[in-house]
Amino acid sequence: MRQAVLAATVDLLASEGLTATTVAAVARAAGVHETSVYRRWKTRENLIFDALATHSDTALPAPDTGDVRADLSLLFTALAQYLAAPTGSALLHLGTVRGEGDLEEGRRSYWRARMERAEALVRRGIDRGDLPSDTDPHLLVEAIAGPLLARVLLTGEPLEGTLVPRLVDLVLDGVRA
């Protein structure tokens, strides 16, 4: 039941948007009773963010190749591919909705968890000596993710295949004379 409900939620969010994604609509699409959905998730907001988290966690790997540059390239390449797909793009836009009451805490929690997954790759790189011990994992992840998200959300520029490796190299190597 959980998988059917979460899949129906993602499908509705991607095709119909946030407003149309009601518990009743999800229950109908999943072929379950509305009370079953409420019993498990309690609120529409809990359901939406569980669906977003589950979908993105499945689509985005948590690589551990033994090399921080390779791990970051794999993760952010998968993110770029995810964002280029219609479902990923739609879900990203939903994850940026602010000021929607109960959705605000869910949005913060969703992004905090996604950032922590990426920061874990950086911490492993610090522990292995790939990166200096004073490296700020959060800032490093933001420095790579920011341009990707800016292209999707702000400029609409394409996410060409060489972008991620260039961003990872730029952040890890810096700009040198």
Tab-separated table of C-alpha atoms in Angstrom:
chain	number	residue	atom	x	y	z
A	1	MET	CA	0.000	0.000	0.000
A	2	ARG	CA	2.793	2.436	0.920
A	3	GLN	CA	4.490	2.092	-2.482
A	4	ALA	CA	1.214	2.499	-4.370
A	5	VAL	CA	0.271	5.615	-2.401
A	6	LEU	CA	3.703	7.208	-2.735
A	7	ALA	CA	3.823	6.466	-6.476
A	8	ALA	CA	0.334	7.932	-6.936
A	9	THR	CA	1.396	11.009	-4.977
A	10	VAL	CA	4.486	11.565	-7.137
A	11	ASP	CA	2.463	11.056	-10.322
A	12	LEU	CA	-0.189	13.544	-9.218
A	13	LEU	CA	2.364	16.113	-8.064
A	14	ALA	CA	4.235	15.892	-11.362
A	15	SER	CA	1.173	15.906	-13.613
A	16	GLU	CA	-1.411	17.964	-11.732
A	17	GLY	CA	0.581	20.064	-9.273
A	18	LEU	CA	0.400	20.718	-5.575
A	19	THR	CA	-3.182	21.967	-5.349
A	20	ALA	CA	-4.648	18.933	-7.113
A	21	THR	CA	-2.672	16.511	-4.970
A	22	THR	CA	-5.229	15.906	-2.257
A	23	VAL	CA	-5.458	12.877	-0.019
A	24	ALA	CA	-8.711	11.939	-1.742
A	25	ALA	CA	-7.121	12.163	-5.213
A	26	VAL	CA	-4.096	10.142	-4.106
A	27	ALA	CA	-6.285	7.477	-2.502
A	28	ARG	CA	-8.362	7.167	-5.699
A	29	ALA	CA	-5.261	6.932	-7.881
A	30	ALA	CA	-3.665	4.342	-5.581
A	31	GLY	CA	-6.852	2.311	-5.219
A	32	VAL	CA	-6.983	2.583	-1.435
A	33	HIS	CA	-9.355	4.129	1.072
A	34	GLU	CA	-8.743	7.714	2.069
A	35	THR	CA	-8.811	6.705	5.746
A	36	SER	CA	-5.898	4.325	5.116
A	37	VAL	CA	-3.834	7.235	3.837
A	38	TYR	CA	-4.733	9.416	6.812
A	39	ARG	CA	-4.038	6.575	9.231
A	40	ARG	CA	-0.492	6.168	7.937
A	41	TRP	CA	0.523	9.786	7.122
A	42	LYS	CA	-1.861	11.843	9.313
A	43	THR	CA	-1.652	14.917	7.041
A	44	ARG	CA	-1.427	15.739	3.350
A	45	GLU	CA	1.871	17.514	4.000
A	46	ASN	CA	3.425	14.420	5.609
A	47	LEU	CA	2.336	12.379	2.598
A	48	ILE	CA	3.729	14.861	0.073
A	49	PHE	CA	7.149	15.110	1.666
A	50	ASP	CA	7.401	11.367	2.249
A	51	ALA	CA	6.677	10.892	-1.457
A	52	LEU	CA	9.223	13.546	-2.469
A	53	ALA	CA	11.892	12.120	-0.164
A	54	THR	CA	11.325	8.519	-1.205
A	55	HIS	CA	11.331	9.376	-4.896
A	56	SER	CA	14.481	11.485	-4.793
A	57	ASP	CA	16.332	9.069	-2.487
A	58	THR	CA	15.650	6.270	-4.952
A	59	ALA	CA	16.661	8.362	-7.962
A	60	LEU	CA	19.831	9.798	-6.425
A	61	PRO	CA	22.678	7.492	-5.410
A	62	ALA	CA	24.865	7.792	-2.321
A	63	PRO	CA	28.115	6.687	-3.975
A	64	ASP	CA	31.163	5.570	-2.023
A	65	THR	CA	33.914	4.947	-4.569
A	66	GLY	CA	36.742	5.881	-2.226
A	67	ASP	CA	37.329	9.160	-4.068
A	68	VAL	CA	35.454	12.330	-3.107
A	69	ARG	CA	35.733	13.828	-6.613
A	70	ALA	CA	34.215	10.708	-8.183
A	71	ASP	CA	31.506	10.484	-5.495
A	72	LEU	CA	30.476	14.116	-5.950
A	73	SER	CA	30.528	13.781	-9.742
A	74	LEU	CA	28.322	10.670	-9.604
A	75	LEU	CA	25.844	12.227	-7.171
A	76	PHE	CA	25.521	15.561	-8.945
A	77	THR	CA	25.420	13.974	-12.409
A	78	ALA	CA	22.479	11.887	-11.180
A	79	LEU	CA	20.928	15.073	-9.767
A	80	ALA	CA	21.332	16.862	-13.107
A	81	GLN	CA	19.680	13.925	-14.913
A	82	TYR	CA	16.911	13.869	-12.291
A	83	LEU	CA	16.297	17.600	-12.733
A	84	ALA	CA	16.237	17.259	-16.516
A	85	ALA	CA	13.418	14.695	-16.341
A	86	PRO	CA	9.858	16.065	-16.161
A	87	THR	CA	9.069	14.384	-12.834
A	88	GLY	CA	12.301	15.515	-11.189
A	89	SER	CA	11.834	19.060	-12.418
A	90	ALA	CA	8.239	19.202	-11.193
A	91	LEU	CA	9.204	17.774	-7.813
A	92	LEU	CA	12.087	20.222	-7.498
A	93	HIS	CA	9.717	23.122	-8.053
A	94	LEU	CA	7.390	21.761	-5.383
A	95	GLY	CA	10.304	21.409	-2.988
A	96	THR	CA	10.966	25.138	-3.326
A	97	VAL	CA	7.423	26.309	-2.526
A	98	ARG	CA	7.615	28.634	0.456
A	99	GLY	CA	5.029	30.028	2.804
A	100	GLU	CA	2.434	27.288	2.368
A	101	GLY	CA	1.730	26.857	6.086
A	102	ASP	CA	2.346	23.270	7.108
A	103	LEU	CA	4.404	22.689	3.972
A	104	GLU	CA	7.151	25.028	5.172
A	105	GLU	CA	8.526	22.703	7.873
A	106	GLY	CA	8.291	19.761	5.499
A	107	ARG	CA	10.210	21.724	2.864
A	108	ARG	CA	12.980	22.587	5.326
A	109	SER	CA	13.203	19.006	6.563
A	110	TYR	CA	13.238	17.638	3.008
A	111	TRP	CA	16.139	19.861	1.910
A	112	ARG	CA	18.050	19.398	5.181
A	113	ALA	CA	17.984	15.617	4.659
A	114	ARG	CA	19.061	15.905	0.996
A	115	MET	CA	21.935	18.225	1.943
A	116	GLU	CA	23.042	15.911	4.763
A	117	ARG	CA	23.240	12.976	2.344
A	118	ALA	CA	25.534	14.969	0.060
A	119	GLU	CA	27.550	16.367	2.973
A	120	ALA	CA	28.269	12.795	4.101
A	121	LEU	CA	30.262	12.304	0.883
A	122	VAL	CA	32.353	15.350	1.729
A	123	ARG	CA	32.906	14.201	5.333
A	124	ARG	CA	34.155	10.848	4.038
A	125	GLY	CA	36.571	12.753	1.786
A	126	ILE	CA	37.807	14.768	4.767
A	127	ASP	CA	38.231	11.584	6.837
A	128	ARG	CA	40.257	9.965	4.027
A	129	GLY	CA	42.450	13.037	3.646
A	130	ASP	CA	41.103	13.902	0.178
A	131	LEU	CA	40.069	17.325	1.483
A	132	PRO	CA	41.505	19.662	4.131
A	133	SER	CA	40.188	19.085	7.646
A	134	ASP	CA	38.715	22.598	7.793
A	135	THR	CA	36.524	22.026	4.712
A	136	ASP	CA	32.920	23.125	5.299
A	137	PRO	CA	30.813	20.221	3.909
A	138	HIS	CA	27.613	22.269	3.747
A	139	LEU	CA	29.238	25.144	1.860
A	140	LEU	CA	31.008	22.779	-0.529
A	141	VAL	CA	27.731	21.009	-1.385
A	142	GLU	CA	25.940	24.345	-1.809
A	143	ALA	CA	28.718	25.544	-4.126
A	144	ILE	CA	28.102	22.617	-6.470
A	145	ALA	CA	24.312	22.381	-6.134
A	146	GLY	CA	23.692	26.111	-6.450
A	147	PRO	CA	24.573	26.453	-10.141
A	148	LEU	CA	22.554	23.332	-11.013
A	149	LEU	CA	19.486	24.624	-9.206
A	150	ALA	CA	19.970	28.122	-10.628
A	151	ARG	CA	19.933	26.749	-14.158
A	152	VAL	CA	16.780	24.759	-13.587
A	153	LEU	CA	14.874	27.288	-11.477
A	154	LEU	CA	16.166	30.657	-12.640
A	155	THR	CA	17.702	30.660	-16.102
A	156	GLY	CA	16.342	27.521	-17.731
A	157	GLU	CA	19.735	26.917	-19.338
A	158	PRO	CA	20.378	23.309	-20.316
A	159	LEU	CA	22.308	21.027	-17.989
A	160	GLU	CA	24.881	19.830	-20.509
A	161	GLY	CA	26.856	16.682	-19.773
A	162	THR	CA	30.135	18.447	-18.986
A	163	LEU	CA	28.624	20.854	-16.453
A	164	VAL	CA	28.838	18.637	-13.359
A	165	PRO	CA	32.475	17.548	-13.747
A	166	ARG	CA	33.427	21.177	-14.423
A	167	LEU	CA	31.554	22.352	-11.313
A	168	VAL	CA	33.113	19.648	-9.128
A	169	ASP	CA	36.575	20.513	-10.450
A	170	LEU	CA	35.973	24.233	-9.931
A	171	VAL	CA	34.842	23.763	-6.347
A	172	LEU	CA	37.469	21.188	-5.367
A	173	ASP	CA	40.401	22.876	-7.169
A	174	GLY	CA	39.310	26.488	-6.874
A	175	VAL	CA	40.239	29.123	-9.366
A	176	ARG	CA	43.980	29.352	-9.631
A	177	ALA	CA	46.128	31.828	-11.503
